[in-house]
CSV table of C-alpha atoms (C1' of nucleotides) in Angstrom, one decimal:
chain,number,residue,atom,x,y,z
A,832,MET,CA,-28.7,34.2,13.1
A,833,MET,CA,-26.1,33.3,10.4
A,834,PRO,CA,-26.3,29.9,8.8
A,835,THR,CA,-23.2,27.9,9.5
A,836,ASP,CA,-20.9,27.7,6.5
A,837,PRO,CA,-21.3,24.0,5.3
A,838,LEU,CA,-17.6,23.9,4.3
A,839,VAL,CA,-16.2,24.8,7.8
A,840,LEU,CA,-14.0,21.9,8.7
A,841,GLU,CA,-15.5,21.2,12.1
A,842,ALA,CA,-19.0,21.3,10.8
A,843,GLN,CA,-18.4,18.2,8.8
A,844,LEU,CA,-19.0,14.8,10.2
A,845,CYS,CA,-16.2,13.5,8.0
A,846,PHE,CA,-13.6,15.3,10.0
A,847,SER,CA,-14.9,14.2,13.3
A,848,LEU,CA,-14.7,10.6,12.1
A,849,TYR,CA,-11.4,11.0,10.4
A,850,SER,CA,-9.9,12.7,13.5
A,851,GLY,CA,-11.6,10.3,15.9
A,852,GLU,CA,-10.4,7.2,14.1
A,853,ARG,CA,-6.8,8.4,14.2
A,854,THR,CA,-7.0,9.3,17.8
A,855,VAL,CA,-8.3,5.9,18.8
A,856,GLY,CA,-5.9,4.3,16.4
A,857,ALA,CA,-3.0,6.0,18.2
A,858,ALA,CA,-4.2,4.7,21.5
A,859,TYR,CA,-4.4,1.2,20.2
A,860,ARG,CA,-1.0,1.4,18.6
A,861,GLU,CA,0.5,2.2,22.0
A,862,LEU,CA,-1.3,-0.7,23.7
A,863,LEU,CA,-0.5,-3.1,20.8
A,864,ALA,CA,3.2,-2.3,20.4
A,865,PRO,CA,4.2,-4.7,23.2
A,866,LEU,CA,2.3,-7.5,21.4
A,867,GLY,CA,4.1,-6.8,18.2
A,868,LEU,CA,0.8,-6.1,16.4
A,869,THR,CA,-0.5,-3.2,14.3
A,870,TYR,CA,-4.0,-2.1,14.7
A,871,PRO,CA,-5.3,-3.8,11.5
A,872,GLN,CA,-3.4,-6.9,12.4
A,873,TYR,CA,-5.1,-6.9,15.8
A,874,LEU,CA,-8.5,-6.8,14.1
A,875,VAL,CA,-7.5,-9.8,12.0
A,876,MET,CA,-6.4,-11.7,15.1
A,877,LEU,CA,-9.7,-10.9,16.8
A,878,VAL,CA,-11.5,-12.6,14.0
A,879,LEU,CA,-9.2,-15.6,14.1
A,880,TRP,CA,-9.4,-15.9,17.9
A,881,GLU,CA,-13.2,-16.1,17.4
A,882,ASP,CA,-13.0,-18.7,14.7
A,883,ASP,CA,-9.7,-20.3,13.5
A,884,GLY,CA,-9.0,-21.6,10.1
A,885,GLN,CA,-11.1,-19.2,8.1
A,886,PRO,CA,-10.6,-18.5,4.4
A,887,VAL,CA,-9.1,-15.2,3.4
A,888,SER,CA,-12.5,-14.3,1.9
A,889,ALA,CA,-14.3,-14.7,5.2
A,890,LEU,CA,-11.8,-12.4,6.9
A,891,GLY,CA,-12.3,-9.9,4.2
A,892,ARG,CA,-16.1,-10.0,4.5
A,893,ARG,CA,-16.0,-9.6,8.2
A,894,LEU,CA,-13.5,-6.7,8.2
A,895,GLY,CA,-14.6,-5.1,5.0
A,896,LEU,CA,-11.1,-5.5,3.5
A,897,ASP,CA,-10.1,-6.9,0.1
A,898,SER,CA,-7.2,-9.2,-0.8
A,899,GLY,CA,-5.1,-6.2,-1.8
A,900,THR,CA,-5.0,-5.3,1.9
A,901,LEU,CA,-5.2,-8.7,3.4
A,902,SER,CA,-2.7,-10.6,1.4
A,903,PRO,CA,0.4,-8.6,2.4
A,904,LEU,CA,-0.9,-8.2,6.0
A,905,LEU,CA,-1.3,-11.9,6.4
A,906,LYS,CA,2.1,-12.5,4.9
A,907,ARG,CA,3.6,-10.3,7.6
A,908,LEU,CA,1.6,-12.1,10.3
A,909,GLU,CA,2.9,-15.4,8.9
A,910,ALA,CA,6.5,-14.1,8.8
A,911,ALA,CA,6.0,-13.1,12.5
A,912,GLY,CA,5.0,-16.6,13.3
A,913,ARG,CA,1.4,-15.8,14.4
A,914,ILE,CA,-0.4,-17.6,11.6
A,915,THR,CA,0.0,-20.1,8.8
A,916,ARG,CA,-1.7,-20.2,5.4
A,917,ARG,CA,-2.7,-23.4,3.8
A,918,ARG,CA,-4.5,-24.1,0.6
A,919,SER,CA,-7.8,-25.8,1.4
A,920,ASP,CA,-8.0,-29.5,0.7
A,921,GLY,CA,-11.4,-29.4,-1.0
A,922,ASP,CA,-10.9,-26.3,-3.1
A,923,GLU,CA,-7.4,-25.3,-4.1
A,924,ARG,CA,-8.5,-21.7,-4.7
A,925,VAL,CA,-9.2,-20.9,-1.0
A,926,VAL,CA,-6.4,-20.2,1.4
A,927,ARG,CA,-7.3,-21.1,5.0
A,928,VAL,CA,-5.6,-19.0,7.8
A,929,HIS,CA,-4.7,-20.9,10.9
A,930,LEU,CA,-3.3,-19.6,14.2
A,931,THR,CA,0.0,-20.9,15.4
A,932,ASP,CA,0.5,-21.8,19.0
A,933,ASP,CA,2.1,-18.4,19.4
A,934,GLY,CA,-0.7,-16.7,17.7
A,935,ALA,CA,-3.3,-18.4,19.9
A,936,ALA,CA,-1.4,-17.7,23.0
A,937,LEU,CA,-1.3,-14.0,22.1
A,938,ARG,CA,-5.0,-13.8,22.9
A,939,ALA,CA,-4.2,-14.0,26.7
A,940,ASP,CA,-2.2,-10.8,26.3
A,941,ALA,CA,-4.9,-9.1,24.4
A,942,VAL,CA,-7.9,-9.6,26.7
A,943,SER,CA,-7.0,-6.6,28.8
A,944,ILE,CA,-6.8,-4.2,25.9
A,945,PRO,CA,-10.5,-3.3,25.5
A,946,GLY,CA,-10.6,-2.5,29.2
A,947,HIS,CA,-7.5,-0.4,29.2
A,948,LEU,CA,-8.8,1.5,26.2
A,949,ALA,CA,-12.2,2.1,27.7
A,950,SER,CA,-10.6,3.4,30.9
A,951,ARG,CA,-8.5,6.0,29.1
A,952,MET,CA,-11.3,7.3,27.0
A,953,PRO,CA,-13.3,10.3,28.3
A,954,LEU,CA,-16.6,8.6,27.5
A,955,THR,CA,-19.0,6.9,29.8
A,956,ALA,CA,-20.1,3.3,29.0
A,957,ALA,CA,-23.5,4.6,27.9
A,958,GLU,CA,-21.9,7.2,25.6
A,959,THR,CA,-19.6,4.5,24.1
A,960,GLY,CA,-22.7,2.3,23.5
A,961,GLU,CA,-24.5,5.2,21.9
A,962,LEU,CA,-21.5,6.0,19.7
A,963,ARG,CA,-21.3,2.4,18.5
A,964,ARG,CA,-25.1,2.4,17.8
A,965,LEU,CA,-24.9,5.5,15.7
A,966,LEU,CA,-21.8,4.3,13.8
A,967,GLY,CA,-23.5,1.0,13.1
A,968,LYS,CA,-26.6,2.7,11.9
A,969,MET,CA,-24.5,5.0,9.7
A,970,CYS,CA,-22.9,2.0,8.0
A,971,GLY,CA,-26.3,0.5,7.4
A,972,HIS,CA,-26.0,-2.2,9.9
A,973,ASP,CA,-29.7,-2.2,10.3
A,974,ALA,CA,-30.7,-2.1,13.9
B,1087,MET,CA,-26.7,-14.1,31.6
B,1088,MET,CA,-23.3,-14.6,30.0
B,1089,PRO,CA,-21.0,-11.6,30.0
B,1090,THR,CA,-20.1,-10.6,26.4
B,1091,ASP,CA,-16.6,-11.6,25.4
B,1092,PRO,CA,-14.7,-8.4,25.3
B,1093,LEU,CA,-12.7,-9.5,22.3
B,1094,VAL,CA,-15.6,-10.0,20.0
B,1095,LEU,CA,-15.0,-7.8,17.0
B,1096,GLU,CA,-18.3,-6.1,17.0
B,1097,ALA,CA,-18.2,-5.4,20.8
B,1098,GLN,CA,-15.2,-3.1,20.3
B,1099,LEU,CA,-15.6,0.6,19.6
B,1100,CYS,CA,-12.5,0.5,17.6
B,1101,PHE,CA,-14.0,-1.6,14.9
B,1102,SER,CA,-17.2,0.6,14.6
B,1103,LEU,CA,-14.9,3.6,14.2
B,1104,TYR,CA,-12.5,1.9,11.8
B,1105,SER,CA,-15.4,0.6,9.7
B,1106,GLY,CA,-17.4,3.8,9.8
B,1107,GLU,CA,-14.5,5.9,8.8
B,1108,ARG,CA,-13.9,3.8,5.8
B,1109,THR,CA,-17.5,3.7,4.8
B,1110,VAL,CA,-17.7,7.5,4.9
B,1111,GLY,CA,-14.4,7.8,3.3
B,1112,ALA,CA,-15.6,5.7,0.4
B,1113,ALA,CA,-18.7,8.0,0.0
B,1114,TYR,CA,-16.4,11.1,-0.1
B,1115,ARG,CA,-14.1,9.5,-2.6
B,1116,GLU,CA,-17.0,9.0,-4.9
B,1117,LEU,CA,-18.1,12.6,-4.6
B,1118,LEU,CA,-14.6,14.0,-4.8
B,1119,ALA,CA,-13.4,12.0,-7.8
B,1120,PRO,CA,-15.0,14.5,-10.3
B,1121,LEU,CA,-13.1,17.3,-8.5
B,1122,GLY,CA,-9.8,15.5,-8.8
B,1123,LEU,CA,-9.3,15.5,-5.0
B,1124,THR,CA,-8.7,12.7,-2.5
B,1125,TYR,CA,-10.4,12.8,0.8
B,1126,PRO,CA,-7.4,14.1,2.8
B,1127,GLN,CA,-6.7,16.6,0.0
B,1128,TYR,CA,-10.2,17.8,0.4
B,1129,LEU,CA,-9.7,18.4,4.1
B,1130,VAL,CA,-6.6,20.5,3.3
B,1131,MET,CA,-8.6,22.5,0.8
B,1132,LEU,CA,-11.3,23.1,3.3
B,1133,VAL,CA,-8.8,24.7,5.7
B,1134,LEU,CA,-7.3,26.8,2.9
B,1135,TRP,CA,-10.8,27.9,1.7
B,1136,GLU,CA,-11.3,29.2,5.2
B,1137,ASP,CA,-8.0,30.9,5.4
B,1138,ASP,CA,-5.6,31.2,2.5
B,1139,GLY,CA,-1.9,31.5,2.9
B,1140,GLN,CA,-1.4,29.5,6.0
B,1141,PRO,CA,1.9,28.0,7.0
B,1142,VAL,CA,2.2,24.2,6.8
B,1143,SER,CA,2.4,24.1,10.5
B,1144,ALA,CA,-1.0,25.7,10.9
B,1145,LEU,CA,-2.6,23.1,8.5
B,1146,GLY,CA,-0.9,20.4,10.5
B,1147,ARG,CA,-2.3,21.7,13.8
B,1148,ARG,CA,-5.8,22.0,12.4
B,1149,LEU,CA,-5.9,18.6,10.8
B,1150,GLY,CA,-3.7,16.7,13.3
B,1151,LEU,CA,-1.2,15.8,10.6
B,1152,ASP,CA,2.6,16.1,10.6
B,1153,SER,CA,4.9,17.1,7.8
B,1154,GLY,CA,5.6,13.5,6.9
B,1155,THR,CA,2.0,13.4,5.7
B,1156,LEU,CA,1.5,17.0,4.6
B,1157,SER,CA,4.7,17.6,2.6
B,1158,PRO,CA,4.0,15.0,-0.1
B,1159,LEU,CA,0.3,15.7,-0.1
B,1160,LEU,CA,0.9,19.5,-0.7
B,1161,LYS,CA,3.4,18.6,-3.4
B,1162,ARG,CA,0.7,16.7,-5.2
B,1163,LEU,CA,-1.8,19.5,-4.8
B,1164,GLU,CA,0.9,21.9,-6.2
B,1165,ALA,CA,1.6,19.6,-9.1
B,1166,ALA,CA,-2.1,19.5,-9.8
B,1167,GLY,CA,-2.1,23.3,-9.9
B,1168,ARG,CA,-4.4,23.9,-6.9
B,1169,ILE,CA,-1.9,25.5,-4.6
B,1170,THR,CA,1.5,27.2,-4.5
B,1171,ARG,CA,4.1,27.1,-1.8
B,1172,ARG,CA,6.3,30.1,-1.0
B,1173,ARG,CA,8.8,30.6,1.8
B,1174,SER,CA,7.6,33.3,4.1
B,1175,ASP,CA,9.3,36.7,3.7
B,1176,GLY,CA,9.8,37.3,7.4
B,1177,ASP,CA,10.9,33.8,8.4
B,1178,GLU,CA,12.6,31.6,5.8
B,1179,ARG,CA,11.7,28.5,7.7
B,1180,VAL,CA,8.0,28.7,7.2
B,1181,VAL,CA,6.3,27.7,4.0
B,1182,ARG,CA,3.0,29.5,3.3
B,1183,VAL,CA,0.5,27.6,1.2
B,1184,HIS,CA,-1.6,29.7,-1.2
B,1185,LEU,CA,-4.6,28.8,-3.3
B,1186,THR,CA,-4.2,29.2,-7.1
B,1187,ASP,CA,-7.2,30.7,-9.0
B,1188,ASP,CA,-8.0,27.1,-9.9
B,1189,GLY,CA,-7.8,26.0,-6.3
B,1190,ALA,CA,-10.0,28.9,-5.1
B,1191,ALA,CA,-12.5,28.2,-7.9
B,1192,LEU,CA,-12.8,24.6,-6.9
B,1193,ARG,CA,-14.7,25.7,-3.7
B,1194,ALA,CA,-17.8,26.4,-5.8
B,1195,ASP,CA,-17.8,22.7,-6.9
B,1196,ALA,CA,-17.4,21.6,-3.3
B,1197,VAL,CA,-20.2,23.4,-1.5
B,1198,SER,CA,-22.7,20.8,-2.5
B,1199,ILE,CA,-20.7,17.9,-1.1
B,1200,PRO,CA,-21.7,18.1,2.5
B,1201,GLY,CA,-25.4,18.2,1.5
B,1202,HIS,CA,-25.0,15.3,-0.9
B,1203,LEU,CA,-23.3,13.2,1.8
B,1204,ALA,CA,-25.8,14.0,4.5
B,1205,SER,CA,-28.6,13.0,2.2
B,1206,ARG,CA,-27.2,9.6,1.4
B,1207,MET,CA,-26.5,8.8,5.1
B,1208,PRO,CA,-29.1,6.9,7.0
B,1209,LEU,CA,-28.9,9.3,10.0
B,1210,THR,CA,-31.1,12.2,11.0
B,1211,ALA,CA,-29.6,15.6,11.5
B,1212,ALA,CA,-30.0,15.2,15.2
B,1213,GLU,CA,-28.2,11.8,15.1
B,1214,THR,CA,-25.4,13.3,13.1
B,1215,GLY,CA,-25.0,16.1,15.6
B,1216,GLU,CA,-25.0,13.7,18.5
B,1217,LEU,CA,-22.4,11.6,16.7
B,1218,ARG,CA,-20.2,14.6,16.1
B,1219,ARG,CA,-20.6,15.6,19.8
B,1220,LEU,CA,-19.6,12.1,21.0
B,1221,LEU,CA,-16.6,11.9,18.6
B,1222,GLY,CA,-15.5,15.4,19.7
B,1223,LYS,CA,-15.7,14.5,23.4
B,1224,MET,CA,-13.9,11.2,22.7
B,1225,CYS,CA,-11.0,13.2,21.2
B,1226,GLY,CA,-10.9,15.5,24.3
B,1227,HIS,CA,-12.3,18.5,22.4
B,1228,ASP,CA,-13.6,19.7,25.7
B,1229,ALA,CA,-17.2,20.7,25.3
C,530,DA,C1',29.2,38.3,17.7
C,531,DC,C1',29.2,33.6,19.2
C,532,DC,C1',27.2,29.0,20.0
C,533,DG,C1',23.8,25.8,21.7
C,534,DA,C1',18.8,25.1,21.7
C,535,DT,C1',14.7,25.4,19.3
C,536,DT,C1',11.5,25.5,15.4
C,537,DA,C1',9.9,24.6,10.5
C,538,DG,C1',9.7,21.7,7.0
C,539,DG,C1',11.4,17.8,4.1
C,540,DT,C1',12.9,12.8,3.5
C,541,DT,C1',12.9,7.9,4.2
C,542,DG,C1',10.9,3.6,5.4
C,543,DC,C1',7.1,0.9,6.4
C,544,DG,C1',2.2,-0.6,6.8
C,545,DC,C1',-2.1,-0.1,5.4
C,546,DG,C1',-6.5,0.7,2.0
C,547,DC,C1',-8.2,0.5,-2.5
C,548,DA,C1',-8.6,0.2,-7.6
C,549,DA,C1',-7.3,-2.6,-11.3
C,550,DT,C1',-5.2,-6.5,-13.2
C,551,DT,C1',-3.7,-11.3,-13.3
C,552,DA,C1',-3.4,-16.3,-12.5
C,553,DA,C1',-5.2,-20.5,-11.0
C,554,DG,C1',-8.9,-23.4,-9.8
C,555,DT,C1',-13.8,-24.7,-10.2
C,556,DT,C1',-18.5,-25.0,-12.0
C,557,DG,C1',-22.1,-25.1,-15.4
C,558,DT,C1',-23.6,-26.3,-19.8
C,559,DA,C1',-23.7,-28.1,-24.2
D,863,DT,C1',-15.3,-33.8,-22.7
D,864,DA,C1',-14.7,-29.2,-24.0
D,865,DC,C1',-15.1,-24.5,-22.9
D,866,DA,C1',-16.8,-20.2,-21.2
D,867,DA,C1',-18.2,-18.0,-16.8
D,868,DC,C1',-17.2,-17.5,-12.3
D,869,DT,C1',-14.6,-17.5,-7.9
D,870,DT,C1',-10.4,-16.9,-5.0
D,871,DA,C1',-6.1,-14.9,-4.0
D,872,DA,C1',-2.2,-12.6,-5.3
D,873,DT,C1',0.1,-8.6,-7.4
D,874,DT,C1',0.9,-3.8,-8.9
D,875,DG,C1',0.5,1.0,-8.3
D,876,DC,C1',-0.6,5.0,-5.7
D,877,DG,C1',-1.8,7.9,-1.7
D,878,DC,C1',-2.0,8.4,2.8
D,879,DG,C1',-0.3,8.3,8.2
D,880,DC,C1',3.3,8.0,11.2
D,881,DA,C1',7.9,7.3,13.3
D,882,DA,C1',12.6,8.5,12.9
D,883,DC,C1',15.9,11.3,11.1
D,884,DC,C1',17.9,15.4,8.7
D,885,DT,C1',18.8,20.2,7.3
D,886,DA,C1',18.3,25.0,7.5
D,887,DA,C1',16.8,29.1,9.8
D,888,DT,C1',15.9,31.6,14.0
D,889,DC,C1',16.3,32.7,18.8
D,890,DG,C1',18.5,33.2,23.5
D,891,DG,C1',21.8,34.0,26.5
D,892,DT,C1',26.3,35.3,27.3
DNA sequence: ACCGATTAGGTTGCGCGCAATTAAGTTGTA
DNA sequence: TACAACTTAATTGCGCGCAACCTAATCGGT
């Protein structure tokens, strides 16, 4: 019984993750193209649909992204007419991100996406749940 | 019993994957910095350590990357002295990627990386295996 | 031998991610 | 009230990923 070489590509979790993320990303890209959203932009919109008017910092905390990523992304969403950015009244440092009517309406077109994606993935609902659980545990989301 | 809103960020597999990939990526970045390699460059080196002198197309097939990603990445590895690129003798279209002595020697510094990473991740070996299995199945790597 | 189709790789353009820096606003403390 | 420490975003620079396009080399059929 030979021990598996630890440096074989497929033996490394990193490659499964790397590869899996890009596979799912490609599927989302396809579904999101009609909405005129990229995959990260969709994630930002999800957070805004949950709770409109959040500061940039809150979006960053929720998604694990910093201003270096969010600032230009939000600028593009603003240019596309999906959001507006306004300095907060109380604290001029914070920029609050608000949905436009167009941005809020986009939610209706997005509700079907998780279902479409689940149906095209060769995993059962139980497997998907287990996958989410393991990924969450991996990131230290204690549960 | 309310049904969970399908658009809640955390209910979506995509976000677990997105987030997990970046978490693991950050861990690799830290371990790879002393070697002067980025995470994708490390994946390319893994493939070359397994089998030196492969054409660019073979690297792309193995990693799921196209020339738009690989060409500049390989150029940077070449500039760093880790690889060389030579047109194939038989077919002038194919470019074969070869490790330099430096690139080959780097393998010795890399063998400890998978172990270090596994030890800092809050998953058991069994969980990691299950995670890899699910990710593989998700990507259609029939097994 | 010729010519269209195919294949391999490179280039361009754009949108992330992330580190590092900067600028502006706010808070705490003397 | 002055002033240093802190907080919030924006900016810069670089390296991916990927789509779209381009060029050069090879192959296939006639």
